[in-house]
Amino acid sequence: EKWPILPGIRNVIDLHPGEPSCLPELVGKFRELARHYSAFAVLGADVLDGHYSIGESMQRLEVARAASGQGCATAILGFSINDHTPAEVLAALAAVAARGRLFARDPVSWRRLQNRGIRNLALVADLAFLMRPASRSGATAEIEAWLGSEHASGRRVVMLNLSATPLTGARPGADDRAGALVTLACDLVSHRNASILWCPHDLRPTVAPGDSDCELAAEFSRRVARRLGGNFHQRIASPMGADEIKRVA
């Protein structure tokens, strides 16, 4: 899938990492390109700790190390790591940090990196904070009208972000977490004079039917309505893009 070219970007080069066996060829091509540039940055986010793919994390880090080896000022921007990051990924992060800077986007990740002896660290806010909220749209207008009516009636609105990853299926503790969240929502509506805005965390087209965050929000809303005998003080912010969610927030 082609990403849209951002305003101000003049050149776009597709390198397509591919299989791990392609890595030496990829790094070789990149070294040639890096000779023409003075700086290189990796958008770290949540794809550098091996959780989704150790191979893809290593490819990104090897390219970053190649850039620093060619004299580029190298940085890994706003990223997180989990507590089970493989040793080879940590070693690659340390290798990048030997010549470049690592920008951790949360204090927990910063401490994890620091405790593993990785240097040249900085703690920063997530790049998402720089995103501009969307202009008013049909999707946001409906939610904004509901927000206004809830506020006018003296209620406080609580947005609950829902991700299927920890809350569904056979994942350890999923049922307990889901039940606790439903209980919390019921308590907020019944006893805290609050209204609930269910916010799906992600819009992924590849998930199995019934396992999307949007469907999860609908299910949680139904469970709260059944327990309270009504659906008057909850809505679902779905489906919306990230900039629309930021406007609503």
PDB file of N, CA and C in Angstrom, residues 135-208:
ATOM      1  N   SER A 135     -10.764  19.024  10.859  1.00  0.00           N
ATOM      2  CA  SER A 135     -11.857  19.977  10.761  1.00  0.00           C
ATOM      3  C   SER A 135     -13.160  19.249  11.073  1.00  0.00           C
ATOM      4  N   ARG A 136     -14.189  20.011  11.385  1.00  0.00           N
ATOM      5  CA  ARG A 136     -15.480  19.406  11.700  1.00  0.00           C
ATOM      6  C   ARG A 136     -15.965  18.576  10.515  1.00  0.00           C
ATOM      7  N   SER A 137     -16.390  17.359  10.795  1.00  0.00           N
ATOM      8  CA  SER A 137     -16.880  16.461   9.753  1.00  0.00           C
ATOM      9  C   SER A 137     -18.227  15.899  10.175  1.00  0.00           C
ATOM     10  N   GLY A 138     -18.855  15.157   9.272  1.00  0.00           N
ATOM     11  CA  GLY A 138     -20.122  14.543   9.629  1.00  0.00           C
ATOM     12  C   GLY A 138     -19.980  13.605  10.810  1.00  0.00           C
ATOM     13  N   ALA A 139     -18.874  12.844  10.824  1.00  0.00           N
ATOM     14  CA  ALA A 139     -18.657  11.893  11.920  1.00  0.00           C
ATOM     15  C   ALA A 139     -18.462  12.609  13.248  1.00  0.00           C
ATOM     16  N   THR A 140     -17.669  13.690  13.245  1.00  0.00           N
ATOM     17  CA  THR A 140     -17.420  14.382  14.508  1.00  0.00           C
ATOM     18  C   THR A 140     -18.616  15.226  14.936  1.00  0.00           C
ATOM     19  N   ALA A 141     -19.373  15.755  13.969  1.00  0.00           N
ATOM     20  CA  ALA A 141     -20.501  16.629  14.311  1.00  0.00           C
ATOM     21  C   ALA A 141     -21.521  15.894  15.163  1.00  0.00           C
ATOM     22  N   GLU A 142     -21.785  14.633  14.822  1.00  0.00           N
ATOM     23  CA  GLU A 142     -22.771  13.848  15.589  1.00  0.00           C
ATOM     24  C   GLU A 142     -22.305  13.656  17.024  1.00  0.00           C
ATOM     25  N   ILE A 143     -21.040  13.301  17.189  1.00  0.00           N
ATOM     26  CA  ILE A 143     -20.493  13.094  18.531  1.00  0.00           C
ATOM     27  C   ILE A 143     -20.429  14.422  19.282  1.00  0.00           C
ATOM     28  N   GLU A 144     -20.055  15.503  18.612  1.00  0.00           N
ATOM     29  CA  GLU A 144     -19.963  16.802  19.278  1.00  0.00           C
ATOM     30  C   GLU A 144     -21.327  17.265  19.783  1.00  0.00           C
ATOM     31  N   ALA A 145     -22.367  16.976  19.008  1.00  0.00           N
ATOM     32  CA  ALA A 145     -23.715  17.335  19.458  1.00  0.00           C
ATOM     33  C   ALA A 145     -24.070  16.554  20.715  1.00  0.00           C
ATOM     34  N   TRP A 146     -23.715  15.268  20.736  1.00  0.00           N
ATOM     35  CA  TRP A 146     -23.985  14.442  21.920  1.00  0.00           C
ATOM     36  C   TRP A 146     -23.177  14.941  23.113  1.00  0.00           C
ATOM     37  N   LEU A 147     -21.891  15.268  22.891  1.00  0.00           N
ATOM     38  CA  LEU A 147     -21.067  15.801  23.971  1.00  0.00           C
ATOM     39  C   LEU A 147     -21.696  17.063  24.558  1.00  0.00           C
ATOM     40  N   GLY A 148     -22.177  17.939  23.669  1.00  0.00           N
ATOM     41  CA  GLY A 148     -22.791  19.172  24.142  1.00  0.00           C
ATOM     42  C   GLY A 148     -24.016  18.924  24.994  1.00  0.00           C
ATOM     43  N   SER A 149     -24.849  17.964  24.591  1.00  0.00           N
ATOM     44  CA  SER A 149     -26.061  17.681  25.362  1.00  0.00           C
ATOM     45  C   SER A 149     -25.722  17.048  26.706  1.00  0.00           C
ATOM     46  N   GLU A 150     -24.699  16.177  26.729  1.00  0.00           N
ATOM     47  CA  GLU A 150     -24.305  15.560  27.997  1.00  0.00           C
ATOM     48  C   GLU A 150     -23.739  16.610  28.945  1.00  0.00           C
ATOM     49  N   HIS A 151     -22.907  17.488  28.437  1.00  0.00           N
ATOM     50  CA  HIS A 151     -22.342  18.547  29.280  1.00  0.00           C
ATOM     51  C   HIS A 151     -23.431  19.494  29.776  1.00  0.00           C
ATOM     52  N   ALA A 152     -24.383  19.803  28.888  1.00  0.00           N
ATOM     53  CA  ALA A 152     -25.462  20.725  29.270  1.00  0.00           C
ATOM     54  C   ALA A 152     -26.310  20.156  30.394  1.00  0.00           C
ATOM     55  N   SER A 153     -26.403  18.831  30.461  1.00  0.00           N
ATOM     56  CA  SER A 153     -27.189  18.201  31.522  1.00  0.00           C
ATOM     57  C   SER A 153     -26.370  18.002  32.793  1.00  0.00           C
ATOM     58  N   GLY A 154     -25.147  18.515  32.801  1.00  0.00           N
ATOM     59  CA  GLY A 154     -24.322  18.442  34.003  1.00  0.00           C
ATOM     60  C   GLY A 154     -23.515  17.178  34.145  1.00  0.00           C
ATOM     61  N   ARG A 155     -23.422  16.385  33.087  1.00  0.00           N
ATOM     62  CA  ARG A 155     -22.676  15.132  33.172  1.00  0.00           C
ATOM     63  C   ARG A 155     -21.241  15.331  32.676  1.00  0.00           C
ATOM     64  N   ARG A 156     -20.338  14.550  33.244  1.00  0.00           N
ATOM     65  CA  ARG A 156     -18.945  14.530  32.807  1.00  0.00           C
ATOM     66  C   ARG A 156     -18.770  13.376  31.828  1.00  0.00           C
ATOM     67  N   VAL A 157     -18.104  13.618  30.712  1.00  0.00           N
ATOM     68  CA  VAL A 157     -17.902  12.577  29.704  1.00  0.00           C
ATOM     69  C   VAL A 157     -16.522  11.959  29.883  1.00  0.00           C
ATOM     70  N   VAL A 158     -16.491  10.620  29.939  1.00  0.00           N
ATOM     71  CA  VAL A 158     -15.234   9.878  30.052  1.00  0.00           C
ATOM     72  C   VAL A 158     -15.050   9.064  28.777  1.00  0.00           C
ATOM     73  N   MET A 159     -13.953   9.317  28.071  1.00  0.00           N
ATOM     74  CA  MET A 159     -13.648   8.534  26.877  1.00  0.00           C
ATOM     75  C   MET A 159     -12.802   7.329  27.276  1.00  0.00           C
ATOM     76  N   LEU A 160     -13.272   6.134  26.931  1.00  0.00           N
ATOM     77  CA  LEU A 160     -12.547   4.904  27.235  1.00  0.00           C
ATOM     78  C   LEU A 160     -12.020   4.303  25.934  1.00  0.00           C
ATOM     79  N   ASN A 161     -10.712   4.179  25.857  1.00  0.00           N
ATOM     80  CA  ASN A 161     -10.034   3.666  24.669  1.00  0.00           C
ATOM     81  C   ASN A 161      -9.994   2.141  24.724  1.00  0.00           C
ATOM     82  N   LEU A 162     -10.526   1.486  23.695  1.00  0.00           N
ATOM     83  CA  LEU A 162     -10.651   0.029  23.708  1.00  0.00           C
ATOM     84  C   LEU A 162      -9.744  -0.619  22.675  1.00  0.00           C
ATOM     85  N   SER A 163      -8.933  -1.543  23.112  1.00  0.00           N
ATOM     86  CA  SER A 163      -8.114  -2.354  22.212  1.00  0.00           C
ATOM     87  C   SER A 163      -8.441  -3.816  22.422  1.00  0.00           C
ATOM     88  N   ALA A 164      -8.719  -4.524  21.331  1.00  0.00           N
ATOM     89  CA  ALA A 164      -9.058  -5.944  21.442  1.00  0.00           C
ATOM     90  C   ALA A 164      -7.884  -6.779  21.944  1.00  0.00           C
ATOM     91  N   THR A 165      -6.655  -6.279  21.741  1.00  0.00           N
ATOM     92  CA  THR A 165      -5.475  -7.086  22.071  1.00  0.00           C
ATOM     93  C   THR A 165      -5.482  -7.610  23.508  1.00  0.00           C
ATOM     94  N   PRO A 166      -5.735  -6.781  24.537  1.00  0.00           N
ATOM     95  CA  PRO A 166      -5.730  -7.331  25.898  1.00  0.00           C
ATOM     96  C   PRO A 166      -7.099  -7.776  26.396  1.00  0.00           C
ATOM     97  N   LEU A 167      -8.169  -7.582  25.603  1.00  0.00           N
ATOM     98  CA  LEU A 167      -9.524  -7.725  26.145  1.00  0.00           C
ATOM     99  C   LEU A 167     -10.343  -8.860  25.541  1.00  0.00           C
ATOM    100  N   THR A 168      -9.801  -9.612  24.606  1.00  0.00           N
ATOM    101  CA  THR A 168     -10.592 -10.658  23.958  1.00  0.00           C
ATOM    102  C   THR A 168      -9.821 -11.960  23.844  1.00  0.00           C
ATOM    103  N   GLY A 169     -10.584 -13.007  23.514  1.00  0.00           N
ATOM    104  CA  GLY A 169      -9.985 -14.298  23.206  1.00  0.00           C
ATOM    105  C   GLY A 169      -9.398 -15.003  24.404  1.00  0.00           C
ATOM    106  N   ALA A 170      -8.406 -15.842  24.128  1.00  0.00           N
ATOM    107  CA  ALA A 170      -7.810 -16.682  25.172  1.00  0.00           C
ATOM    108  C   ALA A 170      -6.608 -16.019  25.827  1.00  0.00           C
ATOM    109  N   ARG A 171      -6.474 -14.730  25.679  1.00  0.00           N
ATOM    110  CA  ARG A 171      -5.326 -14.049  26.274  1.00  0.00           C
ATOM    111  C   ARG A 171      -5.437 -14.058  27.795  1.00  0.00           C
ATOM    112  N   PRO A 172      -4.335 -14.261  28.506  1.00  0.00           N
ATOM    113  CA  PRO A 172      -4.393 -14.346  29.976  1.00  0.00           C
ATOM    114  C   PRO A 172      -5.063 -13.128  30.597  1.00  0.00           C
ATOM    115  N   GLY A 173      -6.088 -13.383  31.409  1.00  0.00           N
ATOM    116  CA  GLY A 173      -6.747 -12.308  32.136  1.00  0.00           C
ATOM    117  C   GLY A 173      -7.739 -11.491  31.332  1.00  0.00           C
ATOM    118  N   ALA A 174      -7.986 -11.863  30.050  1.00  0.00           N
ATOM    119  CA  ALA A 174      -8.855 -11.042  29.199  1.00  0.00           C
ATOM    120  C   ALA A 174     -10.259 -10.923  29.783  1.00  0.00           C
ATOM    121  N   ASP A 175     -10.836 -12.023  30.235  1.00  0.00           N
ATOM    122  CA  ASP A 175     -12.198 -11.984  30.774  1.00  0.00           C
ATOM    123  C   ASP A 175     -12.274 -11.100  32.014  1.00  0.00           C
ATOM    124  N   ASP A 176     -11.269 -11.216  32.886  1.00  0.00           N
ATOM    125  CA  ASP A 176     -11.258 -10.396  34.106  1.00  0.00           C
ATOM    126  C   ASP A 176     -11.153  -8.913  33.760  1.00  0.00           C
ATOM    127  N   ARG A 177     -10.289  -8.587  32.807  1.00  0.00           N
ATOM    128  CA  ARG A 177     -10.125  -7.179  32.435  1.00  0.00           C
ATOM    129  C   ARG A 177     -11.396  -6.634  31.790  1.00  0.00           C
ATOM    130  N   ALA A 178     -12.010  -7.434  30.908  1.00  0.00           N
ATOM    131  CA  ALA A 178     -13.232  -6.986  30.244  1.00  0.00           C
ATOM    132  C   ALA A 178     -14.350  -6.778  31.262  1.00  0.00           C
ATOM    133  N   GLY A 179     -14.502  -7.728  32.185  1.00  0.00           N
ATOM    134  CA  GLY A 179     -15.533  -7.607  33.208  1.00  0.00           C
ATOM    135  C   GLY A 179     -15.311  -6.401  34.101  1.00  0.00           C
ATOM    136  N   ALA A 180     -14.057  -6.164  34.463  1.00  0.00           N
ATOM    137  CA  ALA A 180     -13.743  -5.011  35.314  1.00  0.00           C
ATOM    138  C   ALA A 180     -14.040  -3.703  34.593  1.00  0.00           C
ATOM    139  N   LEU A 181     -13.797  -3.659  33.292  1.00  0.00           N
ATOM    140  CA  LEU A 181     -14.049  -2.429  32.534  1.00  0.00           C
ATOM    141  C   LEU A 181     -15.548  -2.157  32.411  1.00  0.00           C
ATOM    142  N   VAL A 182     -16.328  -3.209  32.209  1.00  0.00           N
ATOM    143  CA  VAL A 182     -17.785  -3.043  32.166  1.00  0.00           C
ATOM    144  C   VAL A 182     -18.296  -2.549  33.515  1.00  0.00           C
ATOM    145  N   THR A 183     -17.794  -3.129  34.596  1.00  0.00           N
ATOM    146  CA  THR A 183     -18.200  -2.700  35.933  1.00  0.00           C
ATOM    147  C   THR A 183     -17.834  -1.245  36.173  1.00  0.00           C
ATOM    148  N   LEU A 184     -16.637  -0.846  35.752  1.00  0.00           N
ATOM    149  CA  LEU A 184     -16.211   0.538  35.889  1.00  0.00           C
ATOM    150  C   LEU A 184     -17.154   1.469  35.129  1.00  0.00           C
ATOM    151  N   ALA A 185     -17.470   1.114  33.890  1.00  0.00           N
ATOM    152  CA  ALA A 185     -18.347   1.959  33.080  1.00  0.00           C
ATOM    153  C   ALA A 185     -19.721   2.090  33.726  1.00  0.00           C
ATOM    154  N   CYS A 186     -20.255   1.001  34.241  1.00  0.00           N
ATOM    155  CA  CYS A 186     -21.558   1.044  34.908  1.00  0.00           C
ATOM    156  C   CYS A 186     -21.524   1.940  36.131  1.00  0.00           C
ATOM    157  N   ASP A 187     -20.429   1.856  36.887  1.00  0.00           N
ATOM    158  CA  ASP A 187     -20.289   2.695  38.075  1.00  0.00           C
ATOM    159  C   ASP A 187     -20.207   4.172  37.692  1.00  0.00           C
ATOM    160  N   LEU A 188     -19.469   4.475  36.626  1.00  0.00           N
ATOM    161  CA  LEU A 188     -19.345   5.866  36.188  1.00  0.00           C
ATOM    162  C   LEU A 188     -20.694   6.440  35.784  1.00  0.00           C
ATOM    163  N   VAL A 189     -21.496   5.644  35.065  1.00  0.00           N
ATOM    164  CA  VAL A 189     -22.793   6.126  34.596  1.00  0.00           C
ATOM    165  C   VAL A 189     -23.786   6.232  35.751  1.00  0.00           C
ATOM    166  N   SER A 190     -23.823   5.211  36.612  1.00  0.00           N
ATOM    167  CA  SER A 190     -24.862   5.134  37.645  1.00  0.00           C
ATOM    168  C   SER A 190     -24.579   5.994  38.871  1.00  0.00           C
ATOM    169  N   HIS A 191     -23.313   6.062  39.258  1.00  0.00           N
ATOM    170  CA  HIS A 191     -22.998   6.679  40.545  1.00  0.00           C
ATOM    171  C   HIS A 191     -22.082   7.901  40.460  1.00  0.00           C
ATOM    172  N   ARG A 192     -21.485   8.161  39.320  1.00  0.00           N
ATOM    173  CA  ARG A 192     -20.531   9.275  39.215  1.00  0.00           C
ATOM    174  C   ARG A 192     -21.027  10.379  38.279  1.00  0.00           C
ATOM    175  N   ASN A 193     -22.271  10.272  37.836  1.00  0.00           N
ATOM    176  CA  ASN A 193     -22.860  11.279  36.949  1.00  0.00           C
ATOM    177  C   ASN A 193     -22.013  11.488  35.697  1.00  0.00           C
ATOM    178  N   ALA A 194     -21.515  10.381  35.168  1.00  0.00           N
ATOM    179  CA  ALA A 194     -20.656  10.443  33.984  1.00  0.00           C
ATOM    180  C   ALA A 194     -21.324   9.743  32.807  1.00  0.00           C
ATOM    181  N   SER A 195     -20.882  10.105  31.616  1.00  0.00           N
ATOM    182  CA  SER A 195     -21.295   9.453  30.388  1.00  0.00           C
ATOM    183  C   SER A 195     -20.064   8.843  29.730  1.00  0.00           C
ATOM    184  N   ILE A 196     -20.253   7.756  28.980  1.00  0.00           N
ATOM    185  CA  ILE A 196     -19.138   7.009  28.413  1.00  0.00           C
ATOM    186  C   ILE A 196     -19.081   7.209  26.905  1.00  0.00           C
ATOM    187  N   LEU A 197     -17.910   7.584  26.415  1.00  0.00           N
ATOM    188  CA  LEU A 197     -17.648   7.606  24.983  1.00  0.00           C
ATOM    189  C   LEU A 197     -16.646   6.500  24.691  1.00  0.00           C
ATOM    190  N   TRP A 198     -17.128   5.402  24.102  1.00  0.00           N
ATOM    191  CA  TRP A 198     -16.274   4.264  23.767  1.00  0.00           C
ATOM    192  C   TRP A 198     -15.469   4.620  22.513  1.00  0.00           C
ATOM    193  N   CYS A 199     -14.154   4.479  22.603  1.00  0.00           N
ATOM    194  CA  CYS A 199     -13.288   4.866  21.490  1.00  0.00           C
ATOM    195  C   CYS A 199     -12.455   3.668  21.029  1.00  0.00           C
ATOM    196  N   PRO A 200     -12.756   3.097  19.849  1.00  0.00           N
ATOM    197  CA  PRO A 200     -11.906   2.013  19.330  1.00  0.00           C
ATOM    198  C   PRO A 200     -10.470   2.498  19.151  1.00  0.00           C
ATOM    199  N   HIS A 201      -9.530   1.663  19.566  1.00  0.00           N
ATOM    200  CA  HIS A 201      -8.125   2.064  19.533  1.00  0.00           C
ATOM    201  C   HIS A 201      -7.566   2.045  18.116  1.00  0.00           C
ATOM    202  N   ASP A 202      -8.015   1.101  17.301  1.00  0.00           N
ATOM    203  CA  ASP A 202      -7.414   0.926  15.989  1.00  0.00           C
ATOM    204  C   ASP A 202      -8.483   0.527  14.982  1.00  0.00           C
ATOM    205  N   LEU A 203      -8.236   0.847  13.726  1.00  0.00           N
ATOM    206  CA  LEU A 203      -9.106   0.436  12.629  1.00  0.00           C
ATOM    207  C   LEU A 203      -8.275  -0.446  11.703  1.00  0.00           C
ATOM    208  N   ARG A 204      -8.255  -1.732  12.000  1.00  0.00           N
ATOM    209  CA  ARG A 204      -7.439  -2.660  11.220  1.00  0.00           C
ATOM    210  C   ARG A 204      -8.326  -3.475  10.287  1.00  0.00           C
ATOM    211  N   PRO A 205      -8.071  -3.442   8.981  1.00  0.00           N
ATOM    212  CA  PRO A 205      -8.907  -4.197   8.053  1.00  0.00           C
ATOM    213  C   PRO A 205      -8.603  -5.690   8.031  1.00  0.00           C
ATOM    214  N   THR A 206      -7.542  -6.112   8.720  1.00  0.00           N
ATOM    215  CA  THR A 206      -7.094  -7.500   8.591  1.00  0.00           C
ATOM    216  C   THR A 206      -7.544  -8.408   9.728  1.00  0.00           C
ATOM    217  N   VAL A 207      -8.238  -7.874  10.735  1.00  0.00           N
ATOM    218  CA  VAL A 207      -8.593  -8.710  11.880  1.00  0.00           C
ATOM    219  C   VAL A 207      -9.752  -9.636  11.518  1.00  0.00           C
ATOM    220  N   ALA A 208      -9.886 -10.710  12.294  1.00  0.00           N
ATOM    221  CA  ALA A 208     -10.963 -11.664  12.062  1.00  0.00           C
ATOM    222  C   ALA A 208     -12.312 -11.041  12.399  1.00  0.00           C
TER     223      ALA A 208
END
